[in-house]
């Protein structure tokens, strides 16, 4: 964000920051589940704007695609699954009052502790001084790409990103096994040979949402391959692409429920993404360097660019397939009524 | 100023988690708590007059950059947060399938 | 905002932005004052179709001859296409559902 001058910057940031506790209090006192879903979506969107004001565009992109789109979609689907619309909570019982005062004490302690931090925005704070300065200084010479965020993510801390991709993949696996799609369902709803049919009563919706898919594919590809020279990369591209696909399925009228093939394909695709990352890491170890040392691919700085490019593709594929698969599992569960005991 | 808002959001997130009996709203409160932690880390790395940490080699000496390290950590934290959120939602729907309700008190009564 | 030295460009861009803001304020006033759900979403659709695109046209003018201007143009096109479609979906669902009364 281009710096104007201290005052306008502070006013803008403070305005958005003051919206956040108001939204949180509204969620606290709200009794309508739809209102909670919408307010959490607005909360994530305001957070994305705040991240942009704090000069963190990568985080802003990821938060807007994931928090505002995917999180809200999963929240609404689970509200539909549990068929809950109105809450019934008593606020002023004894346990609530005790917890309120305990948390007030906790908040006072936190503010007292935060007062010892260095002033907001100082360049000389310890978090900015030692290793961050080294990362920024050494990125053009050691790695050769422009975005130091991508350099840290994929090269300096590449092992952490390997673990994160594994975590995302395992989360997809867990949701796949908890939402058991091999369970027998009512026979008249499931047709073994039929594909799932998503139509809509209004033709324009079908037209626009089908037209939006190739445009968003180009956008996601653009974000993915520009991860090295601008804010972008694997996480952002995967979440943007999966949010567009979720939009495609949300505005559809889904006639049959046979998502089996799609869910299983997405599961295998998430494995593929993680394997791309792992095989690239093992490849660099095999041809003579250390594990995840991209320099060994060609012996010059070009090796870093090639290595980072390939592992970002792996991360993007995994994030996209896991997010879409989780949403489709919820959708499948919503459409099918399994033969089960009634409670 | 950022830090005060972070403390308020931490308290509010935990308050939502503790005072409601509905399982889905608890998880929303946990999400608010998570987002407040992310805000804390990223405002730690902020430098007044700094631009996003996209480094061009010729501007290295005279340009102030925001710190990239908290941004990288929080980038992965967001995606892992949504993964745990999705797992929690699937478990809530499984609980609903078994017990027929997502109110904590009613589940405790059925378990007795 | 990088204000160039061309004052007519500044005045035109500022006029476009002010008109856009006027339409957004009109839409929000309509959202608050109209009585029913269907009339409310009719009022808010003004900001989608007129308010935000005018504002972004002003931003395009201030940005100069740039790649970012093309990106803003694509954003305006997407807003034109997608937001009225969503409004129509919401309204059609609201008309066709056969259950209990409206939740505002």
Tab-separated table of N, CA and C in Angstrom, chain A residues 163-320:
chain	number	residue	atom	x	y	z
A	163	UNK	N	5.908	-30.059	5.587
A	163	UNK	CA	5.038	-30.520	6.660
A	163	UNK	C	3.642	-29.936	6.574
A	164	UNK	N	3.522	-28.657	6.179
A	164	UNK	CA	2.196	-28.058	6.071
A	164	UNK	C	1.382	-28.739	4.997
A	165	UNK	N	2.037	-29.060	3.876
A	165	UNK	CA	1.305	-29.747	2.806
A	165	UNK	C	0.834	-31.112	3.277
A	166	UNK	N	1.679	-31.773	4.052
A	166	UNK	CA	1.273	-33.062	4.607
A	166	UNK	C	0.077	-32.902	5.537
A	167	UNK	N	0.069	-31.824	6.329
A	167	UNK	CA	-1.044	-31.592	7.249
A	167	UNK	C	-2.343	-31.378	6.486
A	168	UNK	N	-2.270	-30.595	5.393
A	168	UNK	CA	-3.477	-30.339	4.609
A	168	UNK	C	-3.995	-31.629	3.999
A	169	UNK	N	-3.064	-32.448	3.509
A	169	UNK	CA	-3.469	-33.702	2.894
A	169	UNK	C	-4.119	-34.630	3.913
A	170	UNK	N	-3.546	-34.672	5.097
A	170	UNK	CA	-4.097	-35.545	6.138
A	170	UNK	C	-5.467	-35.056	6.587
A	171	UNK	N	-5.654	-33.714	6.629
A	171	UNK	CA	-6.978	-33.198	6.983
A	171	UNK	C	-8.014	-33.624	5.957
A	172	UNK	N	-7.633	-33.585	4.667
A	172	UNK	CA	-8.554	-34.063	3.650
A	172	UNK	C	-8.887	-35.530	3.829
A	173	UNK	N	-7.879	-36.331	4.171
A	173	UNK	CA	-8.106	-37.754	4.419
A	173	UNK	C	-9.058	-37.980	5.581
A	174	UNK	N	-8.871	-37.185	6.660
A	174	UNK	CA	-9.711	-37.365	7.845
A	174	UNK	C	-11.166	-37.071	7.509
A	175	UNK	N	-11.394	-35.960	6.795
A	175	UNK	CA	-12.775	-35.628	6.456
A	175	UNK	C	-13.353	-36.683	5.526
A	176	UNK	N	-12.511	-37.227	4.641
A	176	UNK	CA	-12.994	-38.273	3.741
A	176	UNK	C	-13.432	-39.504	4.521
A	177	UNK	N	-12.680	-39.850	5.566
A	177	UNK	CA	-13.057	-41.050	6.292
A	177	UNK	C	-14.198	-40.805	7.261
A	178	UNK	N	-14.293	-39.577	7.803
A	178	UNK	CA	-15.394	-39.319	8.735
A	178	UNK	C	-16.711	-39.266	7.973
A	179	UNK	N	-16.723	-38.575	6.831
A	179	UNK	CA	-17.913	-38.567	5.990
A	179	UNK	C	-17.861	-39.798	5.120
A	180	UNK	N	-18.365	-40.874	5.604
A	180	UNK	CA	-18.187	-42.148	4.968
A	180	UNK	C	-19.018	-42.210	3.704
A	181	UNK	N	-18.381	-42.150	2.540
A	181	UNK	CA	-19.196	-42.140	1.337
A	181	UNK	C	-19.430	-43.535	0.801
A	182	UNK	N	-18.880	-44.564	1.447
A	182	UNK	CA	-19.161	-45.922	0.990
A	182	UNK	C	-20.382	-46.489	1.675
A	183	UNK	N	-21.000	-45.685	2.531
A	183	UNK	CA	-22.141	-46.184	3.283
A	183	UNK	C	-23.332	-46.388	2.373
A	184	UNK	N	-24.141	-47.394	2.572
A	184	UNK	CA	-25.290	-47.602	1.688
A	184	UNK	C	-26.332	-46.518	1.877
A	185	UNK	N	-26.790	-46.017	0.748
A	185	UNK	CA	-27.797	-44.955	0.788
A	185	UNK	C	-29.084	-45.475	0.181
A	186	UNK	N	-30.098	-44.653	0.254
A	186	UNK	CA	-31.388	-45.037	-0.314
A	186	UNK	C	-31.265	-45.270	-1.801
A	187	UNK	N	-31.823	-46.377	-2.255
A	187	UNK	CA	-31.530	-46.839	-3.611
A	187	UNK	C	-32.124	-45.930	-4.653
A	188	UNK	N	-33.280	-45.313	-4.354
A	188	UNK	CA	-33.906	-44.538	-5.419
A	188	UNK	C	-33.194	-43.228	-5.660
A	189	UNK	N	-32.319	-42.804	-4.765
A	189	UNK	CA	-31.612	-41.554	-4.990
A	189	UNK	C	-30.314	-41.760	-5.747
A	190	UNK	N	-29.741	-42.930	-5.621
A	190	UNK	CA	-28.412	-43.118	-6.181
A	190	UNK	C	-28.501	-43.991	-7.412
A	191	UNK	N	-28.030	-43.501	-8.483
A	191	UNK	CA	-27.979	-44.268	-9.708
A	191	UNK	C	-26.515	-44.524	-10.012
A	192	UNK	N	-26.162	-45.782	-10.100
A	192	UNK	CA	-24.743	-46.117	-10.166
A	192	UNK	C	-24.059	-45.560	-11.401
A	193	UNK	N	-24.769	-45.598	-12.533
A	193	UNK	CA	-24.107	-45.234	-13.774
A	193	UNK	C	-24.190	-43.752	-14.078
A	194	UNK	N	-25.044	-43.044	-13.369
A	194	UNK	CA	-25.312	-41.660	-13.777
A	194	UNK	C	-24.266	-40.723	-13.213
A	195	UNK	N	-23.981	-39.702	-13.957
A	195	UNK	CA	-23.158	-38.622	-13.451
A	195	UNK	C	-24.036	-37.708	-12.607
A	196	UNK	N	-23.415	-36.910	-11.782
A	196	UNK	CA	-24.169	-35.904	-11.051
A	196	UNK	C	-24.571	-34.798	-12.012
A	197	UNK	N	-25.802	-34.345	-11.871
A	197	UNK	CA	-26.323	-33.341	-12.792
A	197	UNK	C	-26.550	-32.064	-12.020
A	198	UNK	N	-25.896	-30.983	-12.450
A	198	UNK	CA	-26.108	-29.718	-11.750
A	198	UNK	C	-26.742	-28.743	-12.699
A	199	UNK	N	-28.026	-28.508	-12.524
A	199	UNK	CA	-28.710	-27.543	-13.374
A	199	UNK	C	-29.161	-26.391	-12.529
A	200	UNK	N	-29.870	-25.510	-13.157
A	200	UNK	CA	-30.434	-24.409	-12.405
A	200	UNK	C	-31.717	-24.002	-13.070
A	201	UNK	N	-32.621	-23.408	-12.298
A	201	UNK	CA	-33.893	-23.020	-12.883
A	201	UNK	C	-33.739	-21.797	-13.766
A	202	UNK	N	-32.701	-20.996	-13.524
A	202	UNK	CA	-32.509	-19.768	-14.288
A	202	UNK	C	-31.348	-19.992	-15.229
A	203	UNK	N	-31.577	-19.776	-16.531
A	203	UNK	CA	-30.550	-20.131	-17.483
A	203	UNK	C	-29.329	-19.245	-17.354
A	204	UNK	N	-29.536	-17.993	-16.910
A	204	UNK	CA	-28.398	-17.088	-16.897
A	204	UNK	C	-27.360	-17.501	-15.856
A	205	UNK	N	-27.852	-18.105	-14.780
A	205	UNK	CA	-26.908	-18.566	-13.770
A	205	UNK	C	-26.004	-19.648	-14.318
A	206	UNK	N	-26.588	-20.589	-15.044
A	206	UNK	CA	-25.770	-21.639	-15.657
A	206	UNK	C	-24.742	-21.057	-16.610
A	207	UNK	N	-25.203	-20.087	-17.414
A	207	UNK	CA	-24.338	-19.499	-18.416
A	207	UNK	C	-23.146	-18.806	-17.756
A	208	UNK	N	-23.443	-17.955	-16.779
A	208	UNK	CA	-22.375	-17.162	-16.176
A	208	UNK	C	-21.422	-18.035	-15.394
A	209	UNK	N	-21.961	-18.996	-14.633
A	209	UNK	CA	-21.028	-19.753	-13.820
A	209	UNK	C	-20.184	-20.677	-14.673
A	210	UNK	N	-20.712	-21.102	-15.847
A	210	UNK	CA	-19.851	-21.901	-16.725
A	210	UNK	C	-18.805	-21.039	-17.393
A	211	UNK	N	-19.186	-19.788	-17.716
A	211	UNK	CA	-18.212	-18.900	-18.328
A	211	UNK	C	-17.129	-18.488	-17.355
A	212	UNK	N	-17.449	-18.530	-16.060
A	212	UNK	CA	-16.491	-18.024	-15.067
A	212	UNK	C	-15.355	-18.999	-14.853
A	213	UNK	N	-15.589	-20.291	-15.151
A	213	UNK	CA	-14.559	-21.283	-14.861
A	213	UNK	C	-13.268	-21.112	-15.657
A	214	UNK	N	-13.313	-20.924	-16.990
A	214	UNK	CA	-12.032	-20.775	-17.684
A	214	UNK	C	-11.305	-19.480	-17.330
A	215	UNK	N	-12.085	-18.410	-17.069
A	215	UNK	CA	-11.462	-17.150	-16.661
A	215	UNK	C	-10.715	-17.334	-15.347
A	216	UNK	N	-11.355	-18.036	-14.417
A	216	UNK	CA	-10.713	-18.210	-13.125
A	216	UNK	C	-9.551	-19.172	-13.217
A	217	UNK	N	-9.593	-20.093	-14.189
A	217	UNK	CA	-8.448	-20.985	-14.381
A	217	UNK	C	-7.232	-20.182	-14.815
A	218	UNK	N	-7.456	-19.212	-15.709
A	218	UNK	CA	-6.355	-18.366	-16.145
A	218	UNK	C	-5.832	-17.532	-14.982
A	219	UNK	N	-6.779	-17.009	-14.184
A	219	UNK	CA	-6.361	-16.187	-13.045
A	219	UNK	C	-5.537	-16.991	-12.064
A	220	UNK	N	-5.983	-18.221	-11.770
A	220	UNK	CA	-5.256	-19.041	-10.799
A	220	UNK	C	-3.888	-19.432	-11.345
A	221	UNK	N	-3.820	-19.718	-12.625
A	221	UNK	CA	-2.530	-20.048	-13.219
A	221	UNK	C	-1.587	-18.854	-13.178
A	222	UNK	N	-2.149	-17.675	-13.428
A	222	UNK	CA	-1.359	-16.437	-13.361
A	222	UNK	C	-0.784	-16.229	-11.970
A	223	UNK	N	-1.647	-16.418	-10.959
A	223	UNK	CA	-1.170	-16.234	-9.587
A	223	UNK	C	-0.115	-17.276	-9.261
A	224	UNK	N	-0.326	-18.505	-9.745
A	224	UNK	CA	0.604	-19.587	-9.417
A	224	UNK	C	1.994	-19.328	-9.977
A	225	UNK	N	2.061	-18.977	-11.277
A	225	UNK	CA	3.399	-18.888	-11.867
A	225	UNK	C	4.070	-17.570	-11.558
A	226	UNK	N	3.316	-16.575	-11.083
A	226	UNK	CA	3.951	-15.329	-10.720
A	226	UNK	C	4.320	-15.301	-9.246
A	227	UNK	N	4.351	-16.461	-8.616
A	227	UNK	CA	4.633	-16.483	-7.202
A	227	UNK	C	6.027	-16.032	-6.861
A	228	UNK	N	6.935	-16.037	-7.861
A	228	UNK	CA	8.315	-15.710	-7.559
A	228	UNK	C	8.615	-14.239	-7.715
A	229	UNK	N	7.785	-13.500	-8.452
A	229	UNK	CA	8.126	-12.100	-8.664
A	229	UNK	C	7.071	-11.158	-8.143
A	230	UNK	N	5.995	-11.677	-7.594
A	230	UNK	CA	4.948	-10.807	-7.066
A	230	UNK	C	4.212	-11.613	-6.005
A	231	UNK	N	3.333	-10.995	-5.248
A	231	UNK	CA	2.587	-11.800	-4.280
A	231	UNK	C	1.791	-12.894	-4.962
A	232	UNK	N	1.970	-14.097	-4.540
A	232	UNK	CA	1.292	-15.193	-5.208
A	232	UNK	C	1.860	-16.491	-4.721
A	233	UNK	N	1.759	-17.531	-5.534
A	233	UNK	CA	2.336	-18.789	-5.124
A	233	UNK	C	1.313	-19.880	-4.989
A	234	UNK	N	1.737	-20.978	-4.430
A	234	UNK	CA	0.919	-22.170	-4.397
A	234	UNK	C	-0.328	-22.040	-3.545
A	235	UNK	N	-0.185	-21.543	-2.305
A	235	UNK	CA	-1.338	-21.476	-1.409
A	235	UNK	C	-2.419	-20.584	-1.977
A	236	UNK	N	-2.022	-19.413	-2.461
A	236	UNK	CA	-3.008	-18.469	-2.963
A	236	UNK	C	-3.735	-19.018	-4.172
A	237	UNK	N	-2.973	-19.584	-5.113
A	237	UNK	CA	-3.604	-20.058	-6.344
A	237	UNK	C	-4.553	-21.214	-6.055
A	238	UNK	N	-4.125	-22.131	-5.195
A	238	UNK	CA	-4.997	-23.251	-4.863
A	238	UNK	C	-6.281	-22.806	-4.206
A	239	UNK	N	-6.189	-21.854	-3.280
A	239	UNK	CA	-7.407	-21.452	-2.591
A	239	UNK	C	-8.316	-20.636	-3.494
A	240	UNK	N	-7.751	-19.790	-4.382
A	240	UNK	CA	-8.597	-19.012	-5.288
A	240	UNK	C	-9.339	-19.939	-6.243
A	241	UNK	N	-8.607	-20.904	-6.803
A	241	UNK	CA	-9.242	-21.809	-7.766
A	241	UNK	C	-10.322	-22.644	-7.095
A	242	UNK	N	-10.042	-23.138	-5.890
A	242	UNK	CA	-11.054	-23.971	-5.233
A	242	UNK	C	-12.255	-23.140	-4.816
A	243	UNK	N	-12.053	-21.843	-4.511
A	243	UNK	CA	-13.216	-21.045	-4.132
A	243	UNK	C	-14.115	-20.800	-5.342
A	244	UNK	N	-13.533	-20.677	-6.544
A	244	UNK	CA	-14.370	-20.516	-7.727
A	244	UNK	C	-15.155	-21.798	-8.010
A	245	UNK	N	-14.512	-22.956	-7.822
A	245	UNK	CA	-15.244	-24.200	-8.039
A	245	UNK	C	-16.348	-24.380	-7.021
A	246	UNK	N	-16.099	-23.952	-5.773
A	246	UNK	CA	-17.139	-24.033	-4.754
A	246	UNK	C	-18.303	-23.126	-5.135
A	247	UNK	N	-17.998	-21.940	-5.678
A	247	UNK	CA	-19.049	-21.061	-6.172
A	247	UNK	C	-19.863	-21.762	-7.247
A	248	UNK	N	-19.171	-22.491	-8.155
A	248	UNK	CA	-19.866	-23.228	-9.199
A	248	UNK	C	-20.870	-24.203	-8.616
A	249	UNK	N	-20.467	-24.927	-7.564
A	249	UNK	CA	-21.368	-25.916	-7.006
A	249	UNK	C	-22.421	-25.313	-6.098
A	250	UNK	N	-22.141	-24.151	-5.520
A	250	UNK	CA	-23.120	-23.568	-4.610
A	250	UNK	C	-24.329	-23.043	-5.377
A	251	UNK	N	-24.086	-22.404	-6.552
A	251	UNK	CA	-25.225	-21.843	-7.268
A	251	UNK	C	-25.860	-22.858	-8.191
A	252	UNK	N	-25.600	-24.138	-7.981
A	252	UNK	CA	-26.191	-25.152	-8.835
A	252	UNK	C	-27.342	-25.817	-8.108
A	253	UNK	N	-28.240	-26.388	-8.884
A	253	UNK	CA	-29.310	-27.189	-8.331
A	253	UNK	C	-28.924	-28.630	-8.596
A	254	UNK	N	-28.453	-29.309	-7.610
A	254	UNK	CA	-27.809	-30.595	-7.847
A	254	UNK	C	-28.861	-31.686	-7.849
A	255	UNK	N	-28.993	-32.364	-9.005
A	255	UNK	CA	-30.111	-33.276	-9.167
A	255	UNK	C	-29.810	-34.664	-8.669
A	256	UNK	N	-28.620	-35.155	-8.900
A	256	UNK	CA	-28.327	-36.483	-8.391
A	256	UNK	C	-27.075	-36.385	-7.550
A	257	UNK	N	-26.749	-37.398	-6.833
A	257	UNK	CA	-25.738	-37.224	-5.800
A	257	UNK	C	-24.471	-37.970	-6.092
A	258	UNK	N	-24.278	-38.398	-7.328
A	258	UNK	CA	-23.147	-39.270	-7.553
A	258	UNK	C	-21.861	-38.484	-7.685
A	259	UNK	N	-21.321	-38.051	-6.560
A	259	UNK	CA	-20.051	-37.361	-6.556
A	259	UNK	C	-18.891	-38.306	-6.338
A	260	UNK	N	-19.152	-39.620	-6.333
A	260	UNK	CA	-18.106	-40.578	-5.982
A	260	UNK	C	-16.837	-40.401	-6.781
A	261	UNK	N	-17.028	-40.370	-8.116
A	261	UNK	CA	-15.831	-40.321	-8.952
A	261	UNK	C	-15.040	-39.053	-8.715
A	262	UNK	N	-15.786	-37.937	-8.556
A	262	UNK	CA	-15.084	-36.667	-8.402
A	262	UNK	C	-14.320	-36.629	-7.094
A	263	UNK	N	-14.942	-37.139	-6.022
A	263	UNK	CA	-14.275	-37.097	-4.723
A	263	UNK	C	-13.045	-37.977	-4.731
A	264	UNK	N	-13.155	-39.154	-5.353
A	264	UNK	CA	-11.994	-40.036	-5.349
A	264	UNK	C	-10.876	-39.474	-6.215
A	265	UNK	N	-11.246	-38.820	-7.321
A	265	UNK	CA	-10.205	-38.206	-8.141
A	265	UNK	C	-9.482	-37.104	-7.386
A	266	UNK	N	-10.254	-36.304	-6.651
A	266	UNK	CA	-9.628	-35.217	-5.894
A	266	UNK	C	-8.735	-35.761	-4.798
A	267	UNK	N	-9.132	-36.907	-4.219
A	267	UNK	CA	-8.278	-37.495	-3.190
A	267	UNK	C	-6.940	-37.908	-3.771
A	268	UNK	N	-6.999	-38.561	-4.940
A	268	UNK	CA	-5.744	-38.972	-5.559
A	268	UNK	C	-4.923	-37.767	-5.992
A	269	UNK	N	-5.618	-36.698	-6.409
A	269	UNK	CA	-4.895	-35.496	-6.844
A	269	UNK	C	-4.144	-34.855	-5.685
A	270	UNK	N	-4.728	-34.932	-4.482
A	270	UNK	CA	-4.023	-34.347	-3.347
A	270	UNK	C	-2.763	-35.128	-3.032
A	271	UNK	N	-2.826	-36.470	-3.207
A	271	UNK	CA	-1.605	-37.252	-3.032
A	271	UNK	C	-0.549	-36.861	-4.054
A	272	UNK	N	-1.018	-36.621	-5.298
A	272	UNK	CA	-0.083	-36.262	-6.364
A	272	UNK	C	0.649	-34.972	-6.028
A	273	UNK	N	-0.103	-34.007	-5.505
A	273	UNK	CA	0.514	-32.736	-5.164
A	273	UNK	C	1.598	-32.886	-4.117
A	274	UNK	N	1.273	-33.655	-3.078
A	274	UNK	CA	2.273	-33.848	-2.034
A	274	UNK	C	3.461	-34.629	-2.557
A	275	UNK	N	3.194	-35.599	-3.454
A	275	UNK	CA	4.305	-36.397	-3.978
A	275	UNK	C	5.225	-35.584	-4.858
A	276	UNK	N	4.661	-34.592	-5.581
A	276	UNK	CA	5.523	-33.725	-6.394
A	276	UNK	C	6.544	-33.032	-5.510
A	277	UNK	N	6.033	-32.500	-4.387
A	277	UNK	CA	6.931	-31.808	-3.455
A	277	UNK	C	7.986	-32.769	-2.929
A	278	UNK	N	7.539	-33.960	-2.495
A	278	UNK	CA	8.467	-34.890	-1.852
A	278	UNK	C	9.500	-35.402	-2.832
A	279	UNK	N	9.038	-35.667	-4.069
A	279	UNK	CA	9.979	-36.214	-5.045
A	279	UNK	C	11.008	-35.182	-5.468
A	280	UNK	N	10.590	-33.917	-5.530
A	280	UNK	CA	11.571	-32.882	-5.849
A	280	UNK	C	12.616	-32.796	-4.752
A	281	UNK	N	12.170	-32.920	-3.485
A	281	UNK	CA	13.122	-32.861	-2.385
A	281	UNK	C	14.087	-34.043	-2.436
A	282	UNK	N	13.555	-35.229	-2.720
A	282	UNK	CA	14.417	-36.418	-2.758
A	282	UNK	C	15.340	-36.352	-3.970
A	283	UNK	N	14.845	-35.789	-5.068
A	283	UNK	CA	15.654	-35.682	-6.274
A	283	UNK	C	16.893	-34.837	-6.030
A	284	UNK	N	16.711	-33.725	-5.305
A	284	UNK	CA	17.888	-32.899	-5.041
A	284	UNK	C	18.870	-33.614	-4.143
A	285	UNK	N	18.361	-34.512	-3.285
A	285	UNK	CA	19.294	-35.278	-2.458
A	285	UNK	C	20.003	-36.341	-3.270
A	286	UNK	N	19.289	-36.893	-4.249
A	286	UNK	CA	19.870	-37.976	-5.034
A	286	UNK	C	20.993	-37.466	-5.927
A	287	UNK	N	20.787	-36.258	-6.548
A	287	UNK	CA	21.788	-35.834	-7.509
A	287	UNK	C	22.963	-35.139	-6.868
A	288	UNK	N	23.056	-35.168	-5.581
A	288	UNK	CA	24.310	-34.753	-4.984
A	288	UNK	C	24.234	-33.684	-3.933
A	289	UNK	N	23.141	-32.905	-3.879
A	289	UNK	CA	23.099	-31.865	-2.854
A	289	UNK	C	22.490	-32.400	-1.583
A	290	UNK	N	22.056	-31.489	-0.710
A	290	UNK	CA	21.324	-31.903	0.466
A	290	UNK	C	19.872	-32.090	0.089
A	291	UNK	N	19.075	-32.602	1.018
A	291	UNK	CA	17.626	-32.679	0.866
A	291	UNK	C	17.077	-31.265	0.727
A	292	UNK	N	16.316	-31.027	-0.332
A	292	UNK	CA	15.697	-29.737	-0.619
A	292	UNK	C	16.697	-28.639	-0.946
A	293	UNK	N	17.887	-28.992	-1.442
A	293	UNK	CA	18.790	-27.935	-1.878
A	293	UNK	C	18.654	-27.786	-3.382
A	294	UNK	N	17.952	-26.752	-3.805
A	294	UNK	CA	17.648	-26.628	-5.225
A	294	UNK	C	18.864	-26.225	-6.026
A	295	UNK	N	19.852	-25.702	-5.367
A	295	UNK	CA	21.046	-25.248	-6.074
A	295	UNK	C	21.688	-26.375	-6.855
A	296	UNK	N	21.453	-27.613	-6.386
A	296	UNK	CA	22.128	-28.753	-7.003
A	296	UNK	C	21.506	-29.159	-8.319
A	297	UNK	N	20.373	-28.544	-8.713
A	297	UNK	CA	19.713	-28.993	-9.940
A	297	UNK	C	20.519	-28.582	-11.146
A	298	UNK	N	20.930	-27.333	-11.220
A	298	UNK	CA	21.773	-26.955	-12.357
A	298	UNK	C	23.101	-26.364	-11.926
A	299	UNK	N	23.288	-26.173	-10.645
A	299	UNK	CA	24.567	-25.612	-10.227
A	299	UNK	C	24.636	-24.105	-10.298
A	300	UNK	N	23.586	-23.445	-10.761
A	300	UNK	CA	23.569	-21.979	-10.763
A	300	UNK	C	22.309	-21.526	-10.048
A	301	UNK	N	22.039	-20.225	-10.078
A	301	UNK	CA	20.838	-19.709	-9.423
A	301	UNK	C	19.570	-20.157	-10.116
A	302	UNK	N	19.676	-20.601	-11.371
A	302	UNK	CA	18.488	-21.037	-12.088
A	302	UNK	C	17.863	-22.257	-11.413
A	303	UNK	N	18.705	-23.047	-10.753
A	303	UNK	CA	18.185	-24.215	-10.056
A	303	UNK	C	17.178	-23.843	-8.988
A	304	UNK	N	17.454	-22.725	-8.287
A	304	UNK	CA	16.504	-22.274	-7.280
A	304	UNK	C	15.162	-21.959	-7.898
A	305	UNK	N	15.187	-21.264	-9.035
A	305	UNK	CA	13.899	-20.888	-9.645
A	305	UNK	C	13.129	-22.120	-10.074
A	306	UNK	N	13.837	-23.085	-10.671
A	306	UNK	CA	13.144	-24.288	-11.134
A	306	UNK	C	12.560	-25.052	-9.952
A	307	UNK	N	13.373	-25.201	-8.899
A	307	UNK	CA	12.897	-25.958	-7.745
A	307	UNK	C	11.694	-25.314	-7.094
A	308	UNK	N	11.763	-24.002	-6.881
A	308	UNK	CA	10.656	-23.318	-6.224
A	308	UNK	C	9.400	-23.398	-7.080
A	309	UNK	N	9.576	-23.256	-8.413
A	309	UNK	CA	8.428	-23.328	-9.305
A	309	UNK	C	7.720	-24.671	-9.168
A	310	UNK	N	8.507	-25.742	-9.168
A	310	UNK	CA	7.872	-27.062	-9.157
A	310	UNK	C	7.200	-27.352	-7.821
A	311	UNK	N	7.847	-26.991	-6.711
A	311	UNK	CA	7.179	-27.326	-5.460
A	311	UNK	C	5.965	-26.443	-5.209
A	312	UNK	N	5.960	-25.208	-5.752
A	312	UNK	CA	4.754	-24.406	-5.609
A	312	UNK	C	3.602	-25.037	-6.364
A	313	UNK	N	3.899	-25.657	-7.514
A	313	UNK	CA	2.838	-26.356	-8.239
A	313	UNK	C	2.286	-27.489	-7.396
A	314	UNK	N	3.179	-28.220	-6.721
A	314	UNK	CA	2.707	-29.302	-5.854
A	314	UNK	C	1.813	-28.789	-4.737
A	315	UNK	N	2.237	-27.698	-4.103
A	315	UNK	CA	1.433	-27.140	-3.013
A	315	UNK	C	0.079	-26.666	-3.525
A	316	UNK	N	0.081	-26.016	-4.702
A	316	UNK	CA	-1.171	-25.510	-5.243
A	316	UNK	C	-2.154	-26.625	-5.548
A	317	UNK	N	-1.652	-27.709	-6.131
A	317	UNK	CA	-2.539	-28.834	-6.448
A	317	UNK	C	-3.130	-29.424	-5.190
A	318	UNK	N	-2.303	-29.584	-4.150
A	318	UNK	CA	-2.819	-30.185	-2.919
A	318	UNK	C	-3.872	-29.312	-2.269
A	319	UNK	N	-3.589	-27.998	-2.169
A	319	UNK	CA	-4.553	-27.114	-1.499
A	319	UNK	C	-5.873	-27.097	-2.263
A	320	UNK	N	-5.796	-26.985	-3.595
A	320	UNK	CA	-7.019	-26.941	-4.395
A	320	UNK	C	-7.845	-28.206	-4.215
